[in-house]
Coordinates of C-alpha atoms and ligand atoms in Angstrom, one line a residue:
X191 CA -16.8 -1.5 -14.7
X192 CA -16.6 2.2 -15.5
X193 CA -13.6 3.9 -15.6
X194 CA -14.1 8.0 -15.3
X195 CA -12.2 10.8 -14.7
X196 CA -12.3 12.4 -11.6
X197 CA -15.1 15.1 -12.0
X198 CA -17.0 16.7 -9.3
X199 CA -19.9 14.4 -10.9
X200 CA -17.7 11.2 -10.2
X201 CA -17.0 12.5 -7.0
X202 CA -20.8 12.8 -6.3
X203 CA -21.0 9.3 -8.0
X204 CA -18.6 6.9 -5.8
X205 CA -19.8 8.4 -2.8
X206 CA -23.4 7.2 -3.4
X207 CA -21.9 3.8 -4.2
X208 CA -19.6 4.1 -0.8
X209 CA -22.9 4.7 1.0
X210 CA -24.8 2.0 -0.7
X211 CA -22.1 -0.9 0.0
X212 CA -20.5 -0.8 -3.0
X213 CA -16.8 -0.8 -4.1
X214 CA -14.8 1.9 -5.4
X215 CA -11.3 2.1 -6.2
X216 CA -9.5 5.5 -6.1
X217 CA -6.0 7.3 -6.4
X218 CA -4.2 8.0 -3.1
X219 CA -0.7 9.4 -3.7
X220 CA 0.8 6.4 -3.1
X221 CA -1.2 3.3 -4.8
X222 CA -4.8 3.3 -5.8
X223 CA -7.0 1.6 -3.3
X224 CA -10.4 -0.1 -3.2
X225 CA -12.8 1.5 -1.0
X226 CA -16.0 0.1 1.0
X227 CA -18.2 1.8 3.8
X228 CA -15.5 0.8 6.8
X229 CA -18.6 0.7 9.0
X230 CA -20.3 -1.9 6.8
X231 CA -20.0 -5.6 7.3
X232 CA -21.1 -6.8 3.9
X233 CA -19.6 -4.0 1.6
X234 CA -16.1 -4.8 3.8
X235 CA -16.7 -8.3 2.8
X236 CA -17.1 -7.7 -1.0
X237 CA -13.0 -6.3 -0.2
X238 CA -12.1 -9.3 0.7
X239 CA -13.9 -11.1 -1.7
X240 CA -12.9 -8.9 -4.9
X241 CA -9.3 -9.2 -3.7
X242 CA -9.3 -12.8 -3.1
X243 CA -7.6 -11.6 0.5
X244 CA -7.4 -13.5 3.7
X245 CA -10.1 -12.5 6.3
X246 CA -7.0 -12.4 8.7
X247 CA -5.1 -9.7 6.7
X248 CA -6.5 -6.2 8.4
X249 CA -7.2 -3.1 6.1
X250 CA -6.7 0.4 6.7
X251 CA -9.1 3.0 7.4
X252 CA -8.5 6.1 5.5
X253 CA -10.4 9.4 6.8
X254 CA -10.1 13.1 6.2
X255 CA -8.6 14.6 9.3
X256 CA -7.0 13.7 12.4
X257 CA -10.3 14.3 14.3
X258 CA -12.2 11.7 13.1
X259 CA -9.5 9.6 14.0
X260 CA -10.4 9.8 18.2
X261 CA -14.1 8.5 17.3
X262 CA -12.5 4.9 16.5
X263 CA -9.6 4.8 17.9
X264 CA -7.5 5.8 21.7
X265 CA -5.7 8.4 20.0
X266 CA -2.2 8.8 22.3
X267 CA 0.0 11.7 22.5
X268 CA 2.4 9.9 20.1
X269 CA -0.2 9.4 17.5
X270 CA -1.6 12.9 17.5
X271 CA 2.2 14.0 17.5
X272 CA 2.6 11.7 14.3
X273 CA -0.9 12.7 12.7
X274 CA 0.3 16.2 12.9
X275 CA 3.2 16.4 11.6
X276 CA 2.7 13.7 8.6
X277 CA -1.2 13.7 7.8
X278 CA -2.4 14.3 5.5
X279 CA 0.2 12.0 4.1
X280 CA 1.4 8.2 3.3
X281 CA 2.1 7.3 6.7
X282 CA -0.6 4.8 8.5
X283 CA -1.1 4.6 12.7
X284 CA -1.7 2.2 13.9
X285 CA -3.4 2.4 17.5
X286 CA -5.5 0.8 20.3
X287 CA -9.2 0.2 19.0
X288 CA -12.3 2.0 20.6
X289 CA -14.6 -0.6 22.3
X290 CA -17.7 0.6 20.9
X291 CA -16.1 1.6 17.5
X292 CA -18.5 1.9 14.7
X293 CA -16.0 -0.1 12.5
X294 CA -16.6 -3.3 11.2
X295 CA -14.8 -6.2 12.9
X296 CA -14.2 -7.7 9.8
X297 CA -12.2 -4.8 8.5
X298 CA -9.5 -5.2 11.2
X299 CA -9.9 -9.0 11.7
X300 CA -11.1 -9.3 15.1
X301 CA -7.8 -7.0 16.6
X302 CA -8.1 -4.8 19.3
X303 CA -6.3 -2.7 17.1
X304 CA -6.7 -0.3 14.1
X305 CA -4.8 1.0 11.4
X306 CA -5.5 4.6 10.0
X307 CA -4.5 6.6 7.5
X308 CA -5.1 10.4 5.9
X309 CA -4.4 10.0 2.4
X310 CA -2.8 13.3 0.7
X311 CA -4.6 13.1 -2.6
X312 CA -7.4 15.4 -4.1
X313 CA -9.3 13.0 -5.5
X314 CA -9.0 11.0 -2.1
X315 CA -9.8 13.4 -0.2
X316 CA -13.0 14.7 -1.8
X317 CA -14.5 11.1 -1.8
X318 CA -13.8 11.0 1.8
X319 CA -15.0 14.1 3.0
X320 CA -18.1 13.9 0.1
X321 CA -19.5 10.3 1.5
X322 CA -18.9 11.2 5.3
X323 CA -17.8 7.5 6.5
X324 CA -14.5 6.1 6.9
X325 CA -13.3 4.2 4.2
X326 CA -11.5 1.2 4.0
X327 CA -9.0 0.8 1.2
X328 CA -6.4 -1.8 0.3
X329 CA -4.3 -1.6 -2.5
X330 CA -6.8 -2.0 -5.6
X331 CA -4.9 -5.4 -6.8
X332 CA -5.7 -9.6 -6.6
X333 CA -4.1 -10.2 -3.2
X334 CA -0.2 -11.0 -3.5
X335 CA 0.2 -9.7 -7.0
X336 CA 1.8 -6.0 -7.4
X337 CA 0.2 -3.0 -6.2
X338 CA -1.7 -0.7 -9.0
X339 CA 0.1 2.8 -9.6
X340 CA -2.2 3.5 -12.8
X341 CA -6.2 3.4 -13.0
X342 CA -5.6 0.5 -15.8
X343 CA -4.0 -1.7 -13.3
X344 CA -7.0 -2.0 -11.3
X345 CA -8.9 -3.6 -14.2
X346 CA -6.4 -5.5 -14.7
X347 CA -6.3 -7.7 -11.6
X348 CA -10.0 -7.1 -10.6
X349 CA -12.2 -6.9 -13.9
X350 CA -15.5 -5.2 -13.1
X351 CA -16.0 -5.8 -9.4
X352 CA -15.3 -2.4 -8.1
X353 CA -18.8 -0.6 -9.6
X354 CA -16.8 2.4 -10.5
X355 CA -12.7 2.8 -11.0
X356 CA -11.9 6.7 -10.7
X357 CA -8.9 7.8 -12.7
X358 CA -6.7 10.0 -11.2
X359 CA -3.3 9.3 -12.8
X360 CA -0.6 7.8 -12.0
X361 CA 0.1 8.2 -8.7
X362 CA 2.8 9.8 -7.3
X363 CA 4.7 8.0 -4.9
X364 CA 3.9 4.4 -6.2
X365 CA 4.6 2.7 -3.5
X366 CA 2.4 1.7 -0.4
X367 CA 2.6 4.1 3.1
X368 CA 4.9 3.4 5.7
X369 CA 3.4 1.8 8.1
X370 CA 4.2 2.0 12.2
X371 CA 2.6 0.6 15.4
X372 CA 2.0 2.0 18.4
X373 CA 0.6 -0.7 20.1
X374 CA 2.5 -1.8 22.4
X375 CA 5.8 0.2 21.6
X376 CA 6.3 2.0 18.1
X377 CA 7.5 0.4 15.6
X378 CA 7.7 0.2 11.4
X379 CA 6.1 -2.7 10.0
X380 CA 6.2 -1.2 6.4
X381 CA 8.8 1.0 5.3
X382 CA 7.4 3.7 2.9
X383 CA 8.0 7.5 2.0
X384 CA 8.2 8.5 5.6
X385 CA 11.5 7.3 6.7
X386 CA 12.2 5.9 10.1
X387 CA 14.2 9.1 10.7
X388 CA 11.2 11.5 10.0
X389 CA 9.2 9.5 12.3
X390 CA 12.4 9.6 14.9
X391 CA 12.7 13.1 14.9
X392 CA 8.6 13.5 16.0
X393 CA 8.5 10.9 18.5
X394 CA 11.8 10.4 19.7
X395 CA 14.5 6.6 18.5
X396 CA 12.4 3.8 18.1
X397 CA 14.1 0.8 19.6
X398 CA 12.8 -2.1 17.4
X399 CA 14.2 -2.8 13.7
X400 CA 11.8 -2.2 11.5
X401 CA 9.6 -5.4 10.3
X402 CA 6.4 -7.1 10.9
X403 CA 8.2 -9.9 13.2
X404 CA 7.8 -9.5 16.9
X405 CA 11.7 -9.5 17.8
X406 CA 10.5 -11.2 21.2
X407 CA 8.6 -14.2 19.9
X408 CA 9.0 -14.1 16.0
X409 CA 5.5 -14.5 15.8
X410 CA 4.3 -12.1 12.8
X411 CA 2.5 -8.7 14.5
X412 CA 1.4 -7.7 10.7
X413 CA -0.4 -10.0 9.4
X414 CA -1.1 -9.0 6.1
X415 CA 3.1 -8.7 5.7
X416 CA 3.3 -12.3 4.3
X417 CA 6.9 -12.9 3.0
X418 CA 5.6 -13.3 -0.7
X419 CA 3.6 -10.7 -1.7
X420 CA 3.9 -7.5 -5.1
X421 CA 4.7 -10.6 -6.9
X422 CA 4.6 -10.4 -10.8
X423 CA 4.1 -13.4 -12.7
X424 CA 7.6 -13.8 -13.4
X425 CA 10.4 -15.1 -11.2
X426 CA 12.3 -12.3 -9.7
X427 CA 16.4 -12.5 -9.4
X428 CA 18.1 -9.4 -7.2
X429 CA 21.2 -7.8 -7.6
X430 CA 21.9 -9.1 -10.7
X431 CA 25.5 -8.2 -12.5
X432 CA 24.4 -10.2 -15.8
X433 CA 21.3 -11.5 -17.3
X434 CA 20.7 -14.9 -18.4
X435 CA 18.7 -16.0 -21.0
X436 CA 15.1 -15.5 -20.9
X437 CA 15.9 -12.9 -18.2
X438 CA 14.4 -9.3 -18.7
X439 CA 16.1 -6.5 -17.3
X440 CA 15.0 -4.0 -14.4
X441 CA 18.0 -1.3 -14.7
X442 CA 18.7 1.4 -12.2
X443 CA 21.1 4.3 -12.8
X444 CA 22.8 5.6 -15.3
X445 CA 25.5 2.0 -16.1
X446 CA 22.7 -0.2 -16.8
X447 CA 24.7 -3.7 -17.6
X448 CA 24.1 -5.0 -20.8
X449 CA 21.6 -6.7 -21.9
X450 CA 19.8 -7.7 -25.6
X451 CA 15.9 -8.0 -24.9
X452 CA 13.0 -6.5 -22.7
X453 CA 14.6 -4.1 -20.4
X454 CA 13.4 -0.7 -17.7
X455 CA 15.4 1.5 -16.7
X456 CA 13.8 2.7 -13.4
X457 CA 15.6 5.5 -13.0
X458 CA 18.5 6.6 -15.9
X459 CA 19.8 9.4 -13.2
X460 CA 19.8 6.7 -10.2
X461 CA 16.9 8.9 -8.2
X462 CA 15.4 7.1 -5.6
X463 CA 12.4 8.4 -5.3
X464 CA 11.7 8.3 -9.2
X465 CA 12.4 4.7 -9.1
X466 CA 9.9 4.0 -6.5
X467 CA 7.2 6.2 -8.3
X468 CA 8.4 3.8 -11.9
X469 CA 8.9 0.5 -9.7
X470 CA 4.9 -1.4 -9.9
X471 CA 4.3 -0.5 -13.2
X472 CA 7.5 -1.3 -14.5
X473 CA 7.0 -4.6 -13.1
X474 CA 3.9 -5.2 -14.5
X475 CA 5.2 -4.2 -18.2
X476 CA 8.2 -6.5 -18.1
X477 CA 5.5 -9.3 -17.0
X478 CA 3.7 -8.6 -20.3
X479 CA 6.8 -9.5 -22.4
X480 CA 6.4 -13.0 -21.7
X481 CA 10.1 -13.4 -20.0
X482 CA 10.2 -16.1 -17.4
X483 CA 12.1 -14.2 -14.6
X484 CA 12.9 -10.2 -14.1
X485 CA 16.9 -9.6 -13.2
X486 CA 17.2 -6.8 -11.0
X487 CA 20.3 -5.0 -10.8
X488 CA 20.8 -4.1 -7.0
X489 CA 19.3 -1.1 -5.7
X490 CA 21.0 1.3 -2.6
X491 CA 19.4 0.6 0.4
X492 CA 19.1 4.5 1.4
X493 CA 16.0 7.0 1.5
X494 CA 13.2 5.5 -0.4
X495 CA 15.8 2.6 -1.6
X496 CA 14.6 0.8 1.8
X497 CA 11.1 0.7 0.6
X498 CA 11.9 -0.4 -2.7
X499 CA 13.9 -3.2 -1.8
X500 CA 11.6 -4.4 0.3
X501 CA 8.5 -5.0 -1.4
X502 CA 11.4 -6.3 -3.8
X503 CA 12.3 -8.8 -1.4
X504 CA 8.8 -10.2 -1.2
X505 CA 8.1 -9.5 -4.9
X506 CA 11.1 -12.6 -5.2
X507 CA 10.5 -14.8 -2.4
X508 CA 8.9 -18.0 -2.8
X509 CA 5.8 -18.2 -3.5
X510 CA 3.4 -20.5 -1.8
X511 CA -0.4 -19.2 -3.1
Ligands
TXA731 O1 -0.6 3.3 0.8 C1 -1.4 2.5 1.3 O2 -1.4 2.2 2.6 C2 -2.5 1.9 0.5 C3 -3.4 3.0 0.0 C4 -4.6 2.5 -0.9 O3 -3.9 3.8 1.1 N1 -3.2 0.9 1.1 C5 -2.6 -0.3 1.4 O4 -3.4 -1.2 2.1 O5 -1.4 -0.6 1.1 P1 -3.1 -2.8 2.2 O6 -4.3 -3.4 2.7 O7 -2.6 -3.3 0.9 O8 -1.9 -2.8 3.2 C6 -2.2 -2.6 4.6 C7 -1.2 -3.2 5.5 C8 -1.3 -4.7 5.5 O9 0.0 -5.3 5.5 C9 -2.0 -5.0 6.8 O10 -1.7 -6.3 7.3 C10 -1.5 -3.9 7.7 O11 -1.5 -2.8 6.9 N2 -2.5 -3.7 8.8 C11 -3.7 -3.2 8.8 N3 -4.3 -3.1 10.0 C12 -3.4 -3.6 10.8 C13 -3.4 -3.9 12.3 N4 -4.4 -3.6 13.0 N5 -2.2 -4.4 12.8 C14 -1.2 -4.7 12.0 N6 -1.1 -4.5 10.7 C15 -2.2 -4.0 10.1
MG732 MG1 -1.6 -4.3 -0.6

């Protein structure tokens, strides 16, 4: 699979593949994603395939402005409040699906629902707006492993099935966007950059703790937020005070504990939000050194330190695929 930078020609490039079914991954500025023609059966399918994903596990569909949006989906006051004041940007809505959608079925796994998203990247948006469909994108990685922050990554976990990888840089965020539900009350079933207070302060206190869990009947309303999931190779131990042997080290701030061997720092001056944008890669490094299991020292569970310690979470619990 190609890897080329993102040129105007590029550009022109991936949205003739878009159109003719094929895959393409692209920067967003929070991971790289791989895109299909949303309104295409078989090129969503080749998602699904490349990523080794489960059909039940719905993607989002990114477009270039809040417009398009309404042609899909039943667009409420909240959501256009929320498209307004975060898109373009790492925040995805979802909302009640249009009947007579143009969308493949497969792409949101038979839901009456649909999850969108405006991504705030050049390179994104150009390929959108160039290829004039919606595009679906997941995460550019093999289903459960750790999402890719760098163009490498993606050839990494998924060889030469996308036809074209565009390289955009690392991107900036490096971690997925928030996600938040509409449907039938809102509610955050992905913490991201957008914090539950941003989205609070738009569209008024959101009753339900964030988490893909219905609080009602604990049946799972996110399907794709399995418990393991951003999962290096490695075992993963939190809040670690000490490291045991074999262990590598994933620091944070300026005390790291000691520790003789393979060892990130993901952020020397404690900054959340560098951390975040050092987290995927930094796992994927420490993988490389061949240690059986990645201590992490504990990370505060404030401002982008939510969204870090959840994928986190998942990145350590069991892992049953
Ligand atoms: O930042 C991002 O959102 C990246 C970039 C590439 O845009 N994309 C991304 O996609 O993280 P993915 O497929 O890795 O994660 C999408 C999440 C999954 O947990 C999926 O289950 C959930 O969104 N989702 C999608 N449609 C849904 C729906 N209709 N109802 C509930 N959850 C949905
Ligand atoms: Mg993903």
């Amino acid at each position: 699979m190609p890897t080329e930078h993102a040129t105007d020609e590029t550009i022109n490039r991936a949205s003739a593949l878009i159109r003719a079914g094929d895959l393409v991954a692209f920067p967003t500025e929070t991971v790289y994603g791989l895109g299909a023609d949303a309104t295409s059966d078989q090129a969503v399918a080749k998602v699904f395939a490349a990523k080794n994903r489960p059909d039940f596990n719905p993607l989002i569909i990114h477009i270039s402005d809040i417009a398009t949006a309404g042609t899909f989906a039943v667009v409420s006051d909240k959501a256009t409040a929320l498209a307004s004041a975060f898109w373009p940007g790492p925040l995805t809505i979802i909302m009640a699906k249009k009947r007579d959608s143009q969308i493949s079925e497969l792409a949101t796994a038979g839901l009456d629902t649909i999850a969108i998203r405006c991504p705030d990247h050049p390179v994104a948006l150009a390929l959108l707006k160039k290829c004039g469909r919606p595009i679906v994108a997941p995460s550019a990685n093999r289903s459960g492993h750790v999402s890719p922050t760098h163009a490498p990554h993606v050839a990494e976990d998924l060889g030469d099935k996308p036809a074209l990888i565009i390289d955009g840089g690392p991107t900036s965020i490096g971690l997925e966007s928030t996600v938040i539900t509409l449907v039938p009350f809102p509610k955050i079933l992905r913490p991201g950059a957008i914090s539950q207070t941003e989205i609070e302060n738009i569209i008024g206190r959101l009753n339900a703790p964030t988490g893909s869990k219905s609080t009602k009947t604990g049946k799972i309303i996110s399907p794709g937020q399995l418990a393991s999931h951003y999962a290096p190779e490695a075992a993963i131990r939190l809040n670690a005070n000490h490291t045991k042997p074999g262990e590598a080290l994933l620091a944070f701030g300026p005390a790291p504990i000691d520790h003789e061997g393979p060892m990130i720092n993901l952020s020397p001056d404690g900054n959340l939000d560098e951390a975040a944008a050092n987290l995927f890669a930094s796992l994927r490094s420490l993988d490389k050194s061949g240690c059986e299991s990645i201590a992490v020292m504990p990370i505060p569970d404030e401002g982008m330190g939510e969204a870090i310690n959840d994928r986190l979470k998942r990145a350590a619990a069991p892992r049953n695929i």
